Coordinates of C-alpha atoms in Angstrom, one line a residue:
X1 CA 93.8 113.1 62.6
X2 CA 91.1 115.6 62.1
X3 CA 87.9 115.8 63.7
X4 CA 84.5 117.2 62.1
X5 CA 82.6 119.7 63.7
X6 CA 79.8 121.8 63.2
X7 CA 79.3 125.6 64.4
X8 CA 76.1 127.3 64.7
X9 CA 75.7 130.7 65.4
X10 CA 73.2 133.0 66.6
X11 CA 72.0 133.5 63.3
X12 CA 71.2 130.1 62.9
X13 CA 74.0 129.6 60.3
X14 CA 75.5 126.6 60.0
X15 CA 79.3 125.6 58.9
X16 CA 81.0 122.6 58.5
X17 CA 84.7 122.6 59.4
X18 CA 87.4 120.4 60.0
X19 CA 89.5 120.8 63.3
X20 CA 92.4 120.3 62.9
X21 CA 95.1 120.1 65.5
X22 CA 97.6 120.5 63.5
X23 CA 97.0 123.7 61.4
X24 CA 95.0 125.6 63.8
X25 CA 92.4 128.2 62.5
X26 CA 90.1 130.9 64.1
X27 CA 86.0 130.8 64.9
X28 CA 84.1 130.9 62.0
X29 CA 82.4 134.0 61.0
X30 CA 80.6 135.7 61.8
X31 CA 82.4 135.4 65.3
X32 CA 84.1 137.4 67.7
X33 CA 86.8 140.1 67.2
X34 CA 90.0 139.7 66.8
X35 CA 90.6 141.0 70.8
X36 CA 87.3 139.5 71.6
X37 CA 87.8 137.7 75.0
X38 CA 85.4 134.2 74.2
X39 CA 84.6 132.0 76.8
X40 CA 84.1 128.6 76.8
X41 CA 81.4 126.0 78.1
X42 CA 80.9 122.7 77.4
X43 CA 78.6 120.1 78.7
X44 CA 75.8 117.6 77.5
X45 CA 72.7 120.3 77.9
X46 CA 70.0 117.9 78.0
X47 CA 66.4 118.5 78.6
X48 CA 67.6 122.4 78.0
X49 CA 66.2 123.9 81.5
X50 CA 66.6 127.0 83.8
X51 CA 69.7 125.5 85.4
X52 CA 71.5 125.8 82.2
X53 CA 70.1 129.6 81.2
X54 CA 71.2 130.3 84.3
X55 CA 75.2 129.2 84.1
X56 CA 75.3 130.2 80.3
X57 CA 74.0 133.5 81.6
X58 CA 76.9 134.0 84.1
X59 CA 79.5 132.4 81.7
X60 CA 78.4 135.3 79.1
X61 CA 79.1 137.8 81.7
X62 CA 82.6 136.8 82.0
X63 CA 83.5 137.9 78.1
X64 CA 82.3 138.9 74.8
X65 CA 82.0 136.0 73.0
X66 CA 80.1 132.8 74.7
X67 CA 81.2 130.0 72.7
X68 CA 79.2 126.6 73.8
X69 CA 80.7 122.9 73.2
X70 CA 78.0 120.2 73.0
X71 CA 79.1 116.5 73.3
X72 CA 77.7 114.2 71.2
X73 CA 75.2 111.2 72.0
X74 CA 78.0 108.2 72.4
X75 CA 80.3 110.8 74.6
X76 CA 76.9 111.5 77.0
X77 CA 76.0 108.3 77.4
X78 CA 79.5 106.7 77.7
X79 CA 80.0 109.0 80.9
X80 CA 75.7 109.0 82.1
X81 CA 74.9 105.8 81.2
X82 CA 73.4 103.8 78.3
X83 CA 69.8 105.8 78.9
X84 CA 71.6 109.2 78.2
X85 CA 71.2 111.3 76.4
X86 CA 67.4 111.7 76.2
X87 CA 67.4 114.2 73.4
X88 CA 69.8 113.9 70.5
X89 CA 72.5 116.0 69.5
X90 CA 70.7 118.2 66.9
X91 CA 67.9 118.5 69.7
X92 CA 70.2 120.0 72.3
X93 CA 71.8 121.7 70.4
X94 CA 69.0 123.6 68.8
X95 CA 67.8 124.5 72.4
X96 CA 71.1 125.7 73.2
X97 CA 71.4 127.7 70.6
X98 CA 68.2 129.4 70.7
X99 CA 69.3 130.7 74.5
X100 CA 70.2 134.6 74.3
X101 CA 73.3 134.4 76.0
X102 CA 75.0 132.1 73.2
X103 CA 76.7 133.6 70.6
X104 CA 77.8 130.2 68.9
X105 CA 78.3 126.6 69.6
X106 CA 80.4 123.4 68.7
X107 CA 78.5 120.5 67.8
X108 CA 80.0 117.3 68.6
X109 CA 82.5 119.2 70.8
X110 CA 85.7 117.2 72.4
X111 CA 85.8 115.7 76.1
X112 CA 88.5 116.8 76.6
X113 CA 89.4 120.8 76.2
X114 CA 92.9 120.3 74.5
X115 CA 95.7 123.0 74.1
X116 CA 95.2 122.8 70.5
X117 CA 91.5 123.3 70.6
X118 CA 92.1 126.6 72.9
X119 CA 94.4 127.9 70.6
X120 CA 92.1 126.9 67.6
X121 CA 88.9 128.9 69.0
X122 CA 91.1 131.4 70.6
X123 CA 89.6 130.9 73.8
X124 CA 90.2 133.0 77.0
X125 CA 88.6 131.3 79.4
X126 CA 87.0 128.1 80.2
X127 CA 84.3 127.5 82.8
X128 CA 82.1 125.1 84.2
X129 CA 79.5 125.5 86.9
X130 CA 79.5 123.7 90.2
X131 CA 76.0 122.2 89.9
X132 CA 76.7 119.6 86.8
X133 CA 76.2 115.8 85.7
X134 CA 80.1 115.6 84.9
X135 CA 81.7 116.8 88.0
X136 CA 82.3 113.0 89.6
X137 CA 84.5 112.1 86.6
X138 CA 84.0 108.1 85.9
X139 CA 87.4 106.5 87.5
X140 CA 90.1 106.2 85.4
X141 CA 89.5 109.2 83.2
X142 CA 91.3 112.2 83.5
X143 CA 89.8 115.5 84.2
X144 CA 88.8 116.9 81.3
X145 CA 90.0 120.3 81.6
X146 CA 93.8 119.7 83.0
X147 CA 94.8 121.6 80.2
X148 CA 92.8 124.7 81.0
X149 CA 93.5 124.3 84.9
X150 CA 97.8 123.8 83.9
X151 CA 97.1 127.1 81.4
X152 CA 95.6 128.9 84.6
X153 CA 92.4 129.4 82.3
X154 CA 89.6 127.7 83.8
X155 CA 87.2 128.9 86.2
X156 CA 84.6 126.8 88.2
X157 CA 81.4 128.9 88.1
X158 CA 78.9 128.7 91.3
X159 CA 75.7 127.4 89.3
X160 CA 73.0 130.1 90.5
X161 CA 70.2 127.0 90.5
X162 CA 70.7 123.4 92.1
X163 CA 69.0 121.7 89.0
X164 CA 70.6 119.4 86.9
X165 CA 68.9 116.8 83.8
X166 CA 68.9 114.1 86.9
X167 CA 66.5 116.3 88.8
X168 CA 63.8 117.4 86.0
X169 CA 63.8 113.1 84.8
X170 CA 63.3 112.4 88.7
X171 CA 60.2 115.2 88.9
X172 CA 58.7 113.9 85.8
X173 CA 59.5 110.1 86.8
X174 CA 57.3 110.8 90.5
X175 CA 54.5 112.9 88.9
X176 CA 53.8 110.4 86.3
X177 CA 53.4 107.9 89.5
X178 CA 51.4 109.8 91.3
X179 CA 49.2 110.4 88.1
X180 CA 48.8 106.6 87.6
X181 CA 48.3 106.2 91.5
X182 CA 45.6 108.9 91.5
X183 CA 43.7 106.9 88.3
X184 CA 44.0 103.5 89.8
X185 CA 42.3 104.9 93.0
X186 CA 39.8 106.1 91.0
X187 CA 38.9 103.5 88.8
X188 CA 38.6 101.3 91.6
X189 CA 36.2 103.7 93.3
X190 CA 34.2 103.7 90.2
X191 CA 34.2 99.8 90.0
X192 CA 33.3 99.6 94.0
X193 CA 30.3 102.1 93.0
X194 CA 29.1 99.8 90.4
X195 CA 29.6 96.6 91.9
X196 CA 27.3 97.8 95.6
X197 CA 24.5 99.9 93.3
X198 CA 21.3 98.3 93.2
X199 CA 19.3 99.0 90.0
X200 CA 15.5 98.9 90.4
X201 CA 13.5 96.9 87.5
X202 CA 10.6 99.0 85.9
X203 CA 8.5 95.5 85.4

């Protein structure tokens, strides 16, 4: 079975190729070397923020080649809820691309990081960072990178910023209230204002 995915580069260039895990084949170009050492990062990047520049800045560090797997919109919100996510998948993955530290990224990118799939991209090393939405997998699921773990490729990164999507929806969610806290005081000073002023007849 073959899986369609997208890859954008850098240059904003876009290809349409079929994954397959049977006849693997090698990033797209332009792309990495042929010795390049590519890392790999996946996640939902929603509400693109500093948190995420942050990790895809340290992830870049470790290689040559940053090579970013976005999950789609039924994937997010089958694992964050109906709500998620709050952009779409040509949204975040715009924003992700337009970071400096990515060289290229999957769109519609699998949960799971399969053997195939490492072999496919040629990837080196995969990494996710310590601060995340996806680190308390849902029970039942497996973790999505076993394979990368039992390949002795996969490195948790220690996420320079404690922000996450969660966060930023919680910060707008409490400033909005305190917005329409701080108009409701006021509009019932104005009425009280009205309602005790005395307005003197010119007959």
């Amino acid at each position: 079975m073959e899986n369609p995915l997208v890859l954008l580069d850098s240059q904003n260039s876009c290809t349409t190729e079929e994954f397959s895990l049977s006849e693997p084949r090698g990033v797209v170009e332009p792309g990495p070397g042929p010795d390049a050492r590519i890392v790999y990062i996946d996640g939902a990047f929603d509400l693109f923020h500093a948190g995420h520049v942050e990790i895809l800045k340290l992830a870049r560090g470790l290689g040559d080649f940053l090579l970013v797997g976005i999950h789609t919109d039924q994937t997010v919100s089958a694992n964050r809820g109906a709500h998620r996510p709050i952009m779409n998948l040509h949204e975040r993955s715009l924003s992700v691309l337009a970071c400096r530290y990515v060289d290229e990224v999957i769109i519609g990118a699998p949960w799971e990081v399969s053997k195939d799939m490492i072999t496919t991209f040629n990837i080196s090393l995969v990494v996710h960072g310590t601060v995340a939405e996806y680190n308390n997998f849902p029970k039942g699921k497996e973790d999505p990178y076993a394979i990368p773990i039992s390949l002795g490729i996969y490195e948790q990164l220690e996420s320079p910023l404690d922000i996450t999507t969660t966060t930023i929806i919680r910060r707008i969610v409490s400033n909005h209230e305190a917005y329409q806290k701080r108009n409701e005081k006021k509009a019932e000073s104005e009425k009280r204002y009205y309602e005790d002023k005395t307005f003197v007849s010119g007959d």
